[in-house]
Amino acid sequence: MTRPQIALVLHALALIAALIPTVPALTQALGGPQGYLLSLCLYWLGFCLPVIFLHVRKRRGPRLFSESLPWRDWWIPGLLLLQVGVVGLAAIVPNTSLLTTHAAMLAALVALVNGTLEEVAWRGGFLTRFADRPRLGFVLGWVLFTAWHAPLALSHGIVFDGGWMALVGGAAGLGLLWNWIAWRTGSIFWVSIAHVLTNFMAFWVLFDANGFA
């Protein structure tokens, strides 16, 4: 691997290593909701934004943010719409009695920031840096994206719908789908929309179930 590629991988590993003690410490000291949100902020500031600045900005290809699709990929928006619908059925429908407007507004804000930054940093970063080694970039980006969710499962005072296996397993399954589409199209446009919508529904349930709002 090249030095920039190694740097990106090491940055992701450092993030995961740092969050393993940080997430439980913050959620225990500040309370689950405040500690969780602060952990997300540290993740955005310590990983997503630096990766975008160092690995994506000024190095992105012309298609990275393109909504255009070749005729053979016309089905991709439909597939992502189906994915979002499945997540909605699994997350929203069983929890309708919990959901509130205040939590929805907070979830929309956090989802917009998190989903967008994650796609540019993870999919965009690995697409950009590993353009010459797509298979390696695909696997590393997927594995590390999945792994970063593991420290969140260590949160004190936070109950995840379906438990930690749903949290990490969902990140693995959705990350694999989004990786595949991003690498196939060379763009993160459509997966970013799906990611934001998916995050919105997951955060809405999480926030209401754990007293965020």
mmCIF file of C-alpha atoms in Angstrom:
data_model
loop_
_atom_site.group_PDB
_atom_site.id
_atom_site.type_symbol
_atom_site.label_atom_id
_atom_site.label_comp_id
_atom_site.label_asym_id
_atom_site.label_seq_id
_atom_site.Cartn_x
_atom_site.Cartn_y
_atom_site.Cartn_z
ATOM 1 C CA MET A 1 0.000 0.000 0.000
ATOM 2 C CA THR A 2 1.045 3.594 -0.531
ATOM 3 C CA ARG A 3 1.732 5.927 2.376
ATOM 4 C CA PRO A 4 -1.586 7.786 1.994
ATOM 5 C CA GLN A 5 -3.435 4.462 1.954
ATOM 6 C CA ILE A 6 -1.636 3.295 5.096
ATOM 7 C CA ALA A 7 -2.343 6.653 6.738
ATOM 8 C CA LEU A 8 -6.078 6.314 6.052
ATOM 9 C CA VAL A 9 -6.197 2.790 7.463
ATOM 10 C CA LEU A 10 -4.186 3.777 10.549
ATOM 11 C CA HIS A 11 -6.465 6.770 11.094
ATOM 12 C CA ALA A 12 -9.484 4.458 11.119
ATOM 13 C CA LEU A 13 -7.788 2.004 13.490
ATOM 14 C CA ALA A 14 -6.799 4.866 15.797
ATOM 15 C CA LEU A 15 -10.409 6.066 15.815
ATOM 16 C CA ILE A 16 -11.682 2.652 16.866
ATOM 17 C CA ALA A 17 -8.992 2.249 19.531
ATOM 18 C CA ALA A 18 -9.715 5.714 20.942
ATOM 19 C CA LEU A 19 -13.477 5.217 21.083
ATOM 20 C CA ILE A 20 -13.340 1.888 22.922
ATOM 21 C CA PRO A 21 -12.547 3.612 26.254
ATOM 22 C CA THR A 22 -14.020 7.011 25.346
ATOM 23 C CA VAL A 23 -17.618 6.015 24.607
ATOM 24 C CA PRO A 24 -18.250 4.154 27.875
ATOM 25 C CA ALA A 25 -16.411 6.832 29.862
ATOM 26 C CA LEU A 26 -18.432 9.694 28.388
ATOM 27 C CA THR A 27 -21.792 7.937 28.578
ATOM 28 C CA GLN A 28 -21.142 6.991 32.208
ATOM 29 C CA ALA A 29 -19.889 10.423 33.238
ATOM 30 C CA LEU A 30 -22.425 12.568 31.373
ATOM 31 C CA GLY A 31 -25.336 10.175 31.090
ATOM 32 C CA GLY A 32 -26.249 8.028 28.111
ATOM 33 C CA PRO A 33 -27.808 10.618 25.769
ATOM 34 C CA GLN A 34 -25.299 13.427 26.347
ATOM 35 C CA GLY A 35 -22.319 11.074 26.301
ATOM 36 C CA TYR A 36 -23.531 9.377 23.127
ATOM 37 C CA LEU A 37 -24.026 12.633 21.260
ATOM 38 C CA LEU A 38 -20.643 13.929 22.425
ATOM 39 C CA SER A 39 -19.037 10.693 21.232
ATOM 40 C CA LEU A 40 -20.580 11.264 17.796
ATOM 41 C CA CYS A 41 -19.257 14.833 17.750
ATOM 42 C CA LEU A 42 -15.762 13.610 18.614
ATOM 43 C CA TYR A 43 -16.042 11.031 15.840
ATOM 44 C CA TRP A 44 -17.032 13.679 13.305
ATOM 45 C CA LEU A 45 -14.287 16.072 14.408
ATOM 46 C CA GLY A 46 -11.557 13.499 14.969
ATOM 47 C CA PHE A 47 -12.153 11.236 11.980
ATOM 48 C CA CYS A 48 -14.725 12.280 9.384
ATOM 49 C CA LEU A 49 -13.674 15.897 8.857
ATOM 50 C CA PRO A 50 -9.893 15.205 8.893
ATOM 51 C CA VAL A 51 -10.335 12.321 6.433
ATOM 52 C CA ILE A 52 -12.400 14.506 4.127
ATOM 53 C CA PHE A 53 -9.807 17.269 4.327
ATOM 54 C CA LEU A 54 -6.745 15.019 3.912
ATOM 55 C CA HIS A 55 -7.963 12.257 1.623
ATOM 56 C CA VAL A 56 -10.996 13.487 -0.325
ATOM 57 C CA ARG A 57 -10.758 17.252 -0.795
ATOM 58 C CA LYS A 58 -8.965 18.181 -4.044
ATOM 59 C CA ARG A 59 -8.433 14.483 -4.824
ATOM 60 C CA ARG A 60 -11.966 13.356 -5.575
ATOM 61 C CA GLY A 61 -12.835 12.098 -9.016
ATOM 62 C CA PRO A 62 -15.379 13.917 -11.165
ATOM 63 C CA ARG A 63 -18.062 11.302 -10.407
ATOM 64 C CA LEU A 64 -17.739 11.086 -6.631
ATOM 65 C CA PHE A 65 -20.774 13.311 -5.996
ATOM 66 C CA SER A 66 -22.563 12.688 -9.292
ATOM 67 C CA GLU A 67 -26.211 11.651 -9.425
ATOM 68 C CA SER A 68 -25.872 10.441 -13.023
ATOM 69 C CA LEU A 69 -26.182 6.707 -13.641
ATOM 70 C CA PRO A 70 -25.507 4.681 -16.780
ATOM 71 C CA TRP A 71 -28.515 2.890 -18.208
ATOM 72 C CA ARG A 72 -27.393 -0.457 -16.778
ATOM 73 C CA ASP A 73 -27.622 0.967 -13.228
ATOM 74 C CA TRP A 74 -31.091 2.540 -13.445
ATOM 75 C CA TRP A 75 -32.329 0.075 -10.811
ATOM 76 C CA ILE A 76 -29.987 1.344 -8.058
ATOM 77 C CA PRO A 77 -32.269 4.116 -6.691
ATOM 78 C CA GLY A 78 -35.098 1.567 -6.555
ATOM 79 C CA LEU A 79 -32.937 -0.922 -4.663
ATOM 80 C CA LEU A 80 -31.929 1.741 -2.138
ATOM 81 C CA LEU A 81 -35.544 2.853 -1.762
ATOM 82 C CA LEU A 82 -36.443 -0.769 -1.004
ATOM 83 C CA GLN A 83 -33.614 -0.938 1.548
ATOM 84 C CA VAL A 84 -34.839 2.221 3.278
ATOM 85 C CA GLY A 85 -38.374 0.827 3.297
ATOM 86 C CA VAL A 86 -37.251 -2.446 4.870
ATOM 87 C CA VAL A 87 -35.396 -0.558 7.602
ATOM 88 C CA GLY A 88 -38.494 1.556 8.191
ATOM 89 C CA LEU A 89 -40.667 -1.526 8.594
ATOM 90 C CA ALA A 90 -38.170 -3.109 10.983
ATOM 91 C CA ALA A 91 -37.392 0.000 13.048
ATOM 92 C CA ILE A 92 -40.370 2.356 12.914
ATOM 93 C CA VAL A 93 -43.456 0.150 12.701
ATOM 94 C CA PRO A 94 -42.864 -1.819 15.957
ATOM 95 C CA ASN A 95 -42.079 1.393 17.862
ATOM 96 C CA THR A 96 -44.754 3.836 16.723
ATOM 97 C CA SER A 97 -46.075 4.233 20.271
ATOM 98 C CA LEU A 98 -42.684 5.589 21.393
ATOM 99 C CA LEU A 99 -42.059 8.158 18.705
ATOM 100 C CA THR A 100 -42.230 11.909 19.353
ATOM 101 C CA THR A 101 -41.817 15.025 17.253
ATOM 102 C CA HIS A 102 -38.921 16.383 19.312
ATOM 103 C CA ALA A 103 -36.919 13.196 18.887
ATOM 104 C CA ALA A 104 -37.708 13.230 15.155
ATOM 105 C CA MET A 105 -36.271 16.730 14.764
ATOM 106 C CA LEU A 106 -33.120 15.818 16.677
ATOM 107 C CA ALA A 107 -32.802 12.583 14.691
ATOM 108 C CA ALA A 108 -33.156 14.465 11.402
ATOM 109 C CA LEU A 109 -30.360 16.866 12.331
ATOM 110 C CA VAL A 110 -27.984 14.168 13.578
ATOM 111 C CA ALA A 111 -28.784 11.889 10.619
ATOM 112 C CA LEU A 112 -28.121 14.635 8.075
ATOM 113 C CA VAL A 113 -24.719 15.407 9.589
ATOM 114 C CA ASN A 114 -23.715 11.838 10.366
ATOM 115 C CA GLY A 115 -24.906 10.183 7.163
ATOM 116 C CA THR A 116 -23.336 12.814 4.924
ATOM 117 C CA LEU A 117 -19.999 12.968 6.735
ATOM 118 C CA GLU A 118 -19.742 9.184 6.970
ATOM 119 C CA GLU A 119 -20.338 8.654 3.276
ATOM 120 C CA VAL A 120 -17.808 11.274 2.217
ATOM 121 C CA ALA A 121 -15.217 10.042 4.730
ATOM 122 C CA TRP A 122 -15.665 6.269 4.505
ATOM 123 C CA ARG A 123 -16.923 5.551 1.009
ATOM 124 C CA GLY A 124 -15.405 8.699 -0.496
ATOM 125 C CA GLY A 125 -12.103 8.329 1.338
ATOM 126 C CA PHE A 126 -11.525 4.716 0.391
ATOM 127 C CA LEU A 127 -12.822 5.196 -3.166
ATOM 128 C CA THR A 128 -10.367 8.030 -3.613
ATOM 129 C CA ARG A 129 -7.297 6.585 -1.912
ATOM 130 C CA PHE A 130 -7.681 3.024 -3.182
ATOM 131 C CA ALA A 131 -8.669 3.810 -6.759
ATOM 132 C CA ASP A 132 -5.664 1.771 -7.913
ATOM 133 C CA ARG A 133 -6.516 -1.190 -5.643
ATOM 134 C CA PRO A 134 -10.320 -1.340 -5.618
ATOM 135 C CA ARG A 135 -10.723 -4.807 -4.098
ATOM 136 C CA LEU A 136 -8.460 -3.994 -1.166
ATOM 137 C CA GLY A 137 -10.115 -0.616 -0.686
ATOM 138 C CA PHE A 138 -13.564 -2.205 -0.798
ATOM 139 C CA VAL A 139 -12.751 -4.795 1.870
ATOM 140 C CA LEU A 140 -10.808 -2.470 4.178
ATOM 141 C CA GLY A 141 -13.404 0.282 3.946
ATOM 142 C CA TRP A 142 -16.231 -2.139 4.724
ATOM 143 C CA VAL A 143 -14.488 -3.925 7.613
ATOM 144 C CA LEU A 144 -13.323 -0.713 9.286
ATOM 145 C CA PHE A 145 -16.690 1.011 8.816
ATOM 146 C CA THR A 146 -18.343 -1.955 10.511
ATOM 147 C CA ALA A 147 -15.743 -2.082 13.286
ATOM 148 C CA TRP A 148 -16.141 1.562 14.275
ATOM 149 C CA HIS A 149 -19.715 0.835 15.382
ATOM 150 C CA ALA A 150 -18.521 -1.700 17.976
ATOM 151 C CA PRO A 151 -17.441 0.941 20.542
ATOM 152 C CA LEU A 152 -20.951 2.410 20.441
ATOM 153 C CA ALA A 153 -22.238 -0.878 21.844
ATOM 154 C CA LEU A 154 -20.210 -0.133 24.984
ATOM 155 C CA SER A 155 -22.351 2.915 25.799
ATOM 156 C CA HIS A 156 -23.677 3.117 29.341
ATOM 157 C CA GLY A 157 -27.362 3.907 29.711
ATOM 158 C CA ILE A 158 -28.169 3.311 26.034
ATOM 159 C CA VAL A 159 -30.380 0.457 24.885
ATOM 160 C CA PHE A 160 -30.135 -0.409 21.193
ATOM 161 C CA ASP A 161 -33.178 -1.876 19.489
ATOM 162 C CA GLY A 162 -32.156 -5.471 18.833
ATOM 163 C CA GLY A 163 -29.039 -5.192 20.998
ATOM 164 C CA TRP A 164 -25.416 -4.830 20.006
ATOM 165 C CA MET A 165 -25.706 -7.527 17.351
ATOM 166 C CA ALA A 166 -28.307 -5.474 15.488
ATOM 167 C CA LEU A 167 -26.116 -2.374 15.769
ATOM 168 C CA VAL A 168 -22.926 -3.959 14.451
ATOM 169 C CA GLY A 169 -24.654 -6.449 12.161
ATOM 170 C CA GLY A 170 -26.783 -3.709 10.634
ATOM 171 C CA ALA A 171 -23.691 -1.611 9.991
ATOM 172 C CA ALA A 172 -22.032 -4.622 8.339
ATOM 173 C CA GLY A 173 -24.991 -5.457 6.125
ATOM 174 C CA LEU A 174 -25.852 -1.920 5.085
ATOM 175 C CA GLY A 175 -22.175 -0.981 4.775
ATOM 176 C CA LEU A 176 -21.653 -3.898 2.392
ATOM 177 C CA LEU A 177 -24.592 -2.816 0.238
ATOM 178 C CA TRP A 178 -23.550 0.848 0.205
ATOM 179 C CA ASN A 179 -19.926 -0.085 -0.497
ATOM 180 C CA TRP A 180 -20.940 -2.240 -3.421
ATOM 181 C CA ILE A 181 -23.092 0.489 -4.963
ATOM 182 C CA ALA A 182 -20.497 3.227 -4.366
ATOM 183 C CA TRP A 183 -17.691 1.197 -5.907
ATOM 184 C CA ARG A 184 -19.904 0.092 -8.809
ATOM 185 C CA THR A 185 -20.979 3.634 -9.684
ATOM 186 C CA GLY A 186 -17.910 5.551 -8.508
ATOM 187 C CA SER A 187 -20.293 7.939 -6.749
ATOM 188 C CA ILE A 188 -21.576 8.368 -3.201
ATOM 189 C CA PHE A 189 -24.619 10.447 -4.163
ATOM 190 C CA TRP A 190 -27.318 7.776 -3.971
ATOM 191 C CA VAL A 191 -25.859 5.913 -1.007
ATOM 192 C CA SER A 192 -25.596 9.195 0.910
ATOM 193 C CA ILE A 193 -29.341 9.745 0.551
ATOM 194 C CA ALA A 194 -30.050 6.181 1.670
ATOM 195 C CA HIS A 195 -27.630 6.537 4.580
ATOM 196 C CA VAL A 196 -29.232 9.752 5.844
ATOM 197 C CA LEU A 197 -32.751 8.306 5.625
ATOM 198 C CA THR A 198 -31.659 5.079 7.323
ATOM 199 C CA ASN A 199 -29.880 6.987 10.085
ATOM 200 C CA PHE A 200 -32.949 9.167 10.597
ATOM 201 C CA MET A 201 -35.190 6.189 11.294
ATOM 202 C CA ALA A 202 -32.636 4.400 13.481
ATOM 203 C CA PHE A 203 -31.824 7.543 15.483
ATOM 204 C CA TRP A 204 -35.501 8.418 15.897
ATOM 205 C CA VAL A 205 -36.200 5.118 17.612
ATOM 206 C CA LEU A 206 -32.937 5.233 19.572
ATOM 207 C CA PHE A 207 -33.504 8.775 20.817
ATOM 208 C CA ASP A 208 -37.080 8.208 21.933
ATOM 209 C CA ALA A 209 -36.319 4.847 23.554
ATOM 210 C CA ASN A 210 -33.456 6.363 25.571
ATOM 211 C CA GLY A 211 -34.853 9.753 26.541
ATOM 212 C CA PHE A 212 -32.748 11.986 24.291
ATOM 213 C CA ALA A 213 -35.596 14.445 23.764
#
